[in-house]
């Protein structure tokens, strides 16, 4: 049967962002800059370093390899969004019975640790990346993910959903540079039972009956994409957790870095 999710509610106005844990910002959203610690190292690994080879541009047969250097990591604190996400997580767990087919293998860094389900399946709660513009980033921080804004720049392979990736190089194409610095969001995403799509479905507004999300498969797995895409159609299925600020490294062979400076 189709997954049941809480009804959509109007989003409440939230106070301005703050980098301080002050009483005025206690209700969030506010940002906490992470010092050198295990948490920062864990988050940075999703972006830092050489990426998988990819096409230089759409339709090209030339391969490039992007290189990223993480500058800083901010932790997003937003109690209102966290509460909505937990409600959605609870609803999906009741729907699928903690028995989803795992999207990532056991032991993958993408699986959110869950002591109730050490095998990595359950509701498929995972860490995924999201690239967006500066304007889009501000909206995510204030109001969460919004499927009505999907595909405004690069199309909608799987309809009007919220798109994530497990490869930073995929997200990088959707970011904007400010003084050479870019930002990618690391989110917790509850995929639930995922439907694996091998071809584009641009008219989709919801996952197929009985499923909670769509995974657009890569060419390596019989699909049409260079890299997998993960799509949810309800904003509260994803919780923005960290902002990863980075720049293109000296080993980057992308077109931007060949012909422009700074990176």
GROMACS .gro file of C-alpha atoms in nm:
model
  263
    1UNK     CA    1   0.000   0.000   0.000
    2UNK     CA    2   0.104   0.357  -0.047
    3UNK     CA    3   0.315   0.516   0.222
    4UNK     CA    4   0.121   0.738   0.459
    5UNK     CA    5   0.274   1.071   0.550
    6UNK     CA    6   0.161   1.351   0.780
    7UNK     CA    7  -0.049   1.622   0.617
    8UNK     CA    8   0.131   1.928   0.491
    9UNK     CA    9   0.120   2.228   0.720
   10UNK     CA   10   0.203   2.595   0.658
   11UNK     CA   11   0.565   2.667   0.748
   12UNK     CA   12   0.611   2.902   1.040
   13UNK     CA   13   0.820   3.216   1.006
   14UNK     CA   14   1.161   3.166   1.162
   15UNK     CA   15   1.403   3.423   1.309
   16UNK     CA   16   1.717   3.533   1.120
   17UNK     CA   17   2.018   3.303   1.107
   18UNK     CA   18   2.283   3.344   1.372
   19UNK     CA   19   2.629   3.194   1.416
   20UNK     CA   20   2.586   3.216   1.793
   21UNK     CA   21   2.394   2.995   2.028
   22UNK     CA   22   2.220   3.297   2.187
   23UNK     CA   23   1.881   3.285   2.358
   24UNK     CA   24   1.732   3.489   2.072
   25UNK     CA   25   1.842   3.224   1.824
   26UNK     CA   26   1.754   2.926   2.043
   27UNK     CA   27   1.453   2.837   1.830
   28UNK     CA   28   1.677   2.832   1.520
   29UNK     CA   29   1.775   2.819   1.257
   30UNK     CA   30   2.130   2.905   1.349
   31UNK     CA   31   2.473   2.782   1.246
   32UNK     CA   32   2.750   2.639   1.460
   33UNK     CA   33   3.098   2.643   1.304
   34UNK     CA   34   3.264   2.310   1.381
   35UNK     CA   35   3.620   2.311   1.512
   36UNK     CA   36   3.856   2.026   1.434
   37UNK     CA   37   3.680   1.717   1.568
   38UNK     CA   38   3.556   1.373   1.468
   39UNK     CA   39   3.217   1.516   1.365
   40UNK     CA   40   3.378   1.762   1.125
   41UNK     CA   41   3.604   1.491   0.980
   42UNK     CA   42   3.305   1.264   0.921
   43UNK     CA   43   3.109   1.538   0.741
   44UNK     CA   44   3.402   1.666   0.535
   45UNK     CA   45   3.474   1.322   0.389
   46UNK     CA   46   3.156   1.346   0.180
   47UNK     CA   47   3.311   1.630  -0.023
   48UNK     CA   48   3.687   1.647   0.033
   49UNK     CA   49   3.931   1.499  -0.218
   50UNK     CA   50   3.920   1.358  -0.570
   51UNK     CA   51   3.580   1.259  -0.711
   52UNK     CA   52   3.481   0.984  -0.947
   53UNK     CA   53   3.554   1.062  -1.315
   54UNK     CA   54   3.265   1.223  -1.503
   55UNK     CA   55   3.182   1.367  -1.844
   56UNK     CA   56   3.319   1.716  -1.903
   57UNK     CA   57   2.970   1.830  -2.007
   58UNK     CA   58   2.641   1.684  -2.129
   59UNK     CA   59   2.692   1.497  -2.455
   60UNK     CA   60   3.071   1.494  -2.422
   61UNK     CA   61   3.285   1.180  -2.428
   62UNK     CA   62   3.577   1.350  -2.254
   63UNK     CA   63   3.628   1.259  -1.888
   64UNK     CA   64   3.734   1.495  -1.610
   65UNK     CA   65   3.807   1.448  -1.241
   66UNK     CA   66   3.708   1.716  -0.993
   67UNK     CA   67   3.909   1.785  -0.679
   68UNK     CA   68   3.760   1.957  -0.375
   69UNK     CA   69   3.918   2.110  -0.066
   70UNK     CA   70   3.691   2.161   0.235
   71UNK     CA   71   3.732   2.504   0.396
   72UNK     CA   72   3.484   2.488   0.683
   73UNK     CA   73   3.176   2.302   0.809
   74UNK     CA   74   2.871   2.460   0.974
   75UNK     CA   75   2.620   2.254   1.169
   76UNK     CA   76   2.258   2.363   1.115
   77UNK     CA   77   2.046   2.385   1.430
   78UNK     CA   78   1.675   2.412   1.355
   79UNK     CA   79   1.440   2.261   1.615
   80UNK     CA   80   1.125   2.328   1.408
   81UNK     CA   81   1.256   2.141   1.103
   82UNK     CA   82   1.395   1.864   1.321
   83UNK     CA   83   1.055   1.806   1.480
   84UNK     CA   84   0.882   1.787   1.140
   85UNK     CA   85   1.146   1.543   1.016
   86UNK     CA   86   1.110   1.316   1.319
   87UNK     CA   87   0.734   1.308   1.271
   88UNK     CA   88   0.782   1.209   0.909
   89UNK     CA   89   1.038   0.946   1.007
   90UNK     CA   90   0.796   0.798   1.259
   91UNK     CA   91   0.513   0.792   1.005
   92UNK     CA   92   0.726   0.614   0.744
   93UNK     CA   93   0.850   0.361   0.997
   94UNK     CA   94   0.490   0.269   1.078
   95UNK     CA   95   0.411   0.243   0.709
   96UNK     CA   96   0.700   0.020   0.600
   97UNK     CA   97   0.745  -0.164   0.930
   98UNK     CA   98   1.121  -0.102   0.950
   99UNK     CA   99   1.172  -0.349   0.668
  100UNK     CA  100   1.278  -0.159   0.354
  101UNK     CA  101   1.514  -0.298   0.093
  102UNK     CA  102   1.851  -0.131   0.170
  103UNK     CA  103   1.959   0.135  -0.079
  104UNK     CA  104   2.320   0.132   0.042
  105UNK     CA  105   2.511  -0.180   0.151
  106UNK     CA  106   2.572  -0.255   0.516
  107UNK     CA  107   2.864  -0.051   0.650
  108UNK     CA  108   2.827   0.234   0.401
  109UNK     CA  109   2.905   0.579   0.539
  110UNK     CA  110   2.576   0.693   0.386
  111UNK     CA  111   2.365   0.487   0.627
  112UNK     CA  112   2.254   0.681   0.934
  113UNK     CA  113   2.342   0.461   1.236
  114UNK     CA  114   2.033   0.302   1.387
  115UNK     CA  115   2.076   0.059   1.679
  116UNK     CA  116   1.733  -0.087   1.607
  117UNK     CA  117   1.843  -0.196   1.262
  118UNK     CA  118   2.218  -0.271   1.241
  119UNK     CA  119   2.183  -0.431   0.896
  120UNK     CA  120   2.136  -0.088   0.732
  121UNK     CA  121   1.789  -0.140   0.582
  122UNK     CA  122   1.489  -0.037   0.794
  123UNK     CA  123   1.351   0.297   0.671
  124UNK     CA  124   1.659   0.374   0.460
  125UNK     CA  125   1.760   0.682   0.658
  126UNK     CA  126   2.074   0.801   0.482
  127UNK     CA  127   2.321   1.089   0.450
  128UNK     CA  128   2.298   1.254   0.107
  129UNK     CA  129   2.426   1.571  -0.059
  130UNK     CA  130   2.233   1.858  -0.217
  131UNK     CA  131   2.371   2.136  -0.436
  132UNK     CA  132   2.186   2.463  -0.488
  133UNK     CA  133   2.224   2.833  -0.560
  134UNK     CA  134   2.293   3.097  -0.298
  135UNK     CA  135   1.925   3.195  -0.308
  136UNK     CA  136   1.815   2.833  -0.280
  137UNK     CA  137   2.045   2.779   0.016
  138UNK     CA  138   1.888   3.068   0.205
  139UNK     CA  139   1.545   2.917   0.149
  140UNK     CA  140   1.654   2.575   0.272
  141UNK     CA  141   1.796   2.722   0.592
  142UNK     CA  142   1.483   2.917   0.668
  143UNK     CA  143   1.207   2.686   0.548
  144UNK     CA  144   1.356   2.346   0.466
  145UNK     CA  145   1.353   2.164   0.134
  146UNK     CA  146   1.081   2.265  -0.111
  147UNK     CA  147   0.983   2.042  -0.403
  148UNK     CA  148   0.814   2.332  -0.584
  149UNK     CA  149   1.160   2.474  -0.659
  150UNK     CA  150   1.298   2.153  -0.809
  151UNK     CA  151   1.448   2.154  -1.155
  152UNK     CA  152   1.447   2.532  -1.196
  153UNK     CA  153   1.796   2.528  -1.348
  154UNK     CA  154   1.866   2.182  -1.483
  155UNK     CA  155   1.537   2.004  -1.552
  156UNK     CA  156   1.344   1.732  -1.375
  157UNK     CA  157   1.435   1.378  -1.474
  158UNK     CA  158   1.197   1.238  -1.213
  159UNK     CA  159   0.938   1.509  -1.179
  160UNK     CA  160   0.878   1.772  -0.915
  161UNK     CA  161   1.076   1.621  -0.631
  162UNK     CA  162   1.374   1.718  -0.415
  163UNK     CA  163   1.695   1.579  -0.560
  164UNK     CA  164   2.000   1.445  -0.374
  165UNK     CA  165   2.322   1.271  -0.471
  166UNK     CA  166   2.587   1.054  -0.309
  167UNK     CA  167   2.866   1.213  -0.517
  168UNK     CA  168   2.986   1.567  -0.444
  169UNK     CA  169   3.087   1.620  -0.807
  170UNK     CA  170   2.722   1.583  -0.910
  171UNK     CA  171   2.608   1.847  -0.659
  172UNK     CA  172   2.893   2.083  -0.749
  173UNK     CA  173   2.734   2.149  -1.088
  174UNK     CA  174   2.435   2.313  -0.913
  175UNK     CA  175   2.631   2.544  -0.680
  176UNK     CA  176   2.743   2.904  -0.721
  177UNK     CA  177   3.086   3.041  -0.634
  178UNK     CA  178   3.135   3.339  -0.405
  179UNK     CA  179   3.499   3.453  -0.400
  180UNK     CA  180   3.595   3.103  -0.512
  181UNK     CA  181   3.402   2.932  -0.232
  182UNK     CA  182   3.104   2.702  -0.283
  183UNK     CA  183   2.863   2.529  -0.044
  184UNK     CA  184   2.695   2.187  -0.049
  185UNK     CA  185   2.430   2.073   0.201
  186UNK     CA  186   2.466   1.738   0.378
  187UNK     CA  187   2.121   1.614   0.478
  188UNK     CA  188   1.958   1.324   0.656
  189UNK     CA  189   1.704   1.178   0.416
  190UNK     CA  190   1.442   0.916   0.495
  191UNK     CA  191   1.392   0.730   0.166
  192UNK     CA  192   1.168   0.453   0.298
  193UNK     CA  193   1.094   0.188   0.037
  194UNK     CA  194   1.261   0.322  -0.278
  195UNK     CA  195   1.156   0.264  -0.638
  196UNK     CA  196   1.453   0.221  -0.872
  197UNK     CA  197   1.399   0.404  -1.203
  198UNK     CA  198   1.594   0.299  -1.514
  199UNK     CA  199   1.456   0.574  -1.740
  200UNK     CA  200   1.339   0.936  -1.696
  201UNK     CA  201   0.991   1.000  -1.559
  202UNK     CA  202   0.962   1.381  -1.589
  203UNK     CA  203   0.589   1.396  -1.515
  204UNK     CA  204   0.609   1.229  -1.173
  205UNK     CA  205   0.460   1.420  -0.880
  206UNK     CA  206   0.480   1.134  -0.630
  207UNK     CA  207   0.659   0.800  -0.613
  208UNK     CA  208   0.464   0.499  -0.743
  209UNK     CA  209   0.206   0.342  -0.511
  210UNK     CA  210   0.370   0.150  -0.231
  211UNK     CA  211   0.696   0.348  -0.250
  212UNK     CA  212   0.824   0.649  -0.059
  213UNK     CA  213   1.105   0.777  -0.285
  214UNK     CA  214   1.268   0.729  -0.624
  215UNK     CA  215   1.627   0.631  -0.697
  216UNK     CA  216   1.734   0.723  -1.049
  217UNK     CA  217   1.985   0.458  -1.145
  218UNK     CA  218   2.325   0.520  -1.299
  219UNK     CA  219   2.442   0.368  -1.626
  220UNK     CA  220   2.651   0.119  -1.427
  221UNK     CA  221   2.325  -0.020  -1.286
  222UNK     CA  222   2.118  -0.015  -1.605
  223UNK     CA  223   1.995   0.344  -1.584
  224UNK     CA  224   2.062   0.655  -1.790
  225UNK     CA  225   2.247   0.878  -1.542
  226UNK     CA  226   2.619   0.925  -1.490
  227UNK     CA  227   2.555   0.926  -1.113
  228UNK     CA  228   2.262   0.810  -0.907
  229UNK     CA  229   1.992   1.057  -0.805
  230UNK     CA  230   1.772   1.020  -0.496
  231UNK     CA  231   1.434   1.194  -0.506
  232UNK     CA  232   1.174   1.256  -0.236
  233UNK     CA  233   0.847   1.439  -0.295
  234UNK     CA  234   0.777   1.567   0.056
  235UNK     CA  235   1.012   1.825   0.207
  236UNK     CA  236   0.990   1.683   0.558
  237UNK     CA  237   1.152   1.357   0.439
  238UNK     CA  238   1.484   1.544   0.444
  239UNK     CA  239   1.658   1.741   0.717
  240UNK     CA  240   1.946   1.979   0.629
  241UNK     CA  241   2.222   1.901   0.880
  242UNK     CA  242   2.546   2.064   0.766
  243UNK     CA  243   2.680   2.326   0.527
  244UNK     CA  244   3.008   2.212   0.373
  245UNK     CA  245   3.208   2.509   0.241
  246UNK     CA  246   3.473   2.413  -0.012
  247UNK     CA  247   3.672   2.519  -0.317
  248UNK     CA  248   3.807   2.340  -0.621
  249UNK     CA  249   4.154   2.199  -0.550
  250UNK     CA  250   4.474   2.222  -0.750
  251UNK     CA  251   4.423   1.874  -0.900
  252UNK     CA  252   4.082   1.962  -1.044
  253UNK     CA  253   4.056   1.913  -1.421
  254UNK     CA  254   3.706   2.055  -1.472
  255UNK     CA  255   3.640   2.314  -1.742
  256UNK     CA  256   3.592   2.593  -1.486
  257UNK     CA  257   3.934   2.540  -1.338
  258UNK     CA  258   4.107   2.520  -1.675
  259UNK     CA  259   3.978   2.853  -1.798
  260UNK     CA  260   3.892   3.060  -1.491
  261UNK     CA  261   4.042   3.188  -1.166
  262UNK     CA  262   3.989   3.187  -0.875
  263UNK     CA  263   3.838   2.845  -0.818
   0.00000   0.00000   0.00000
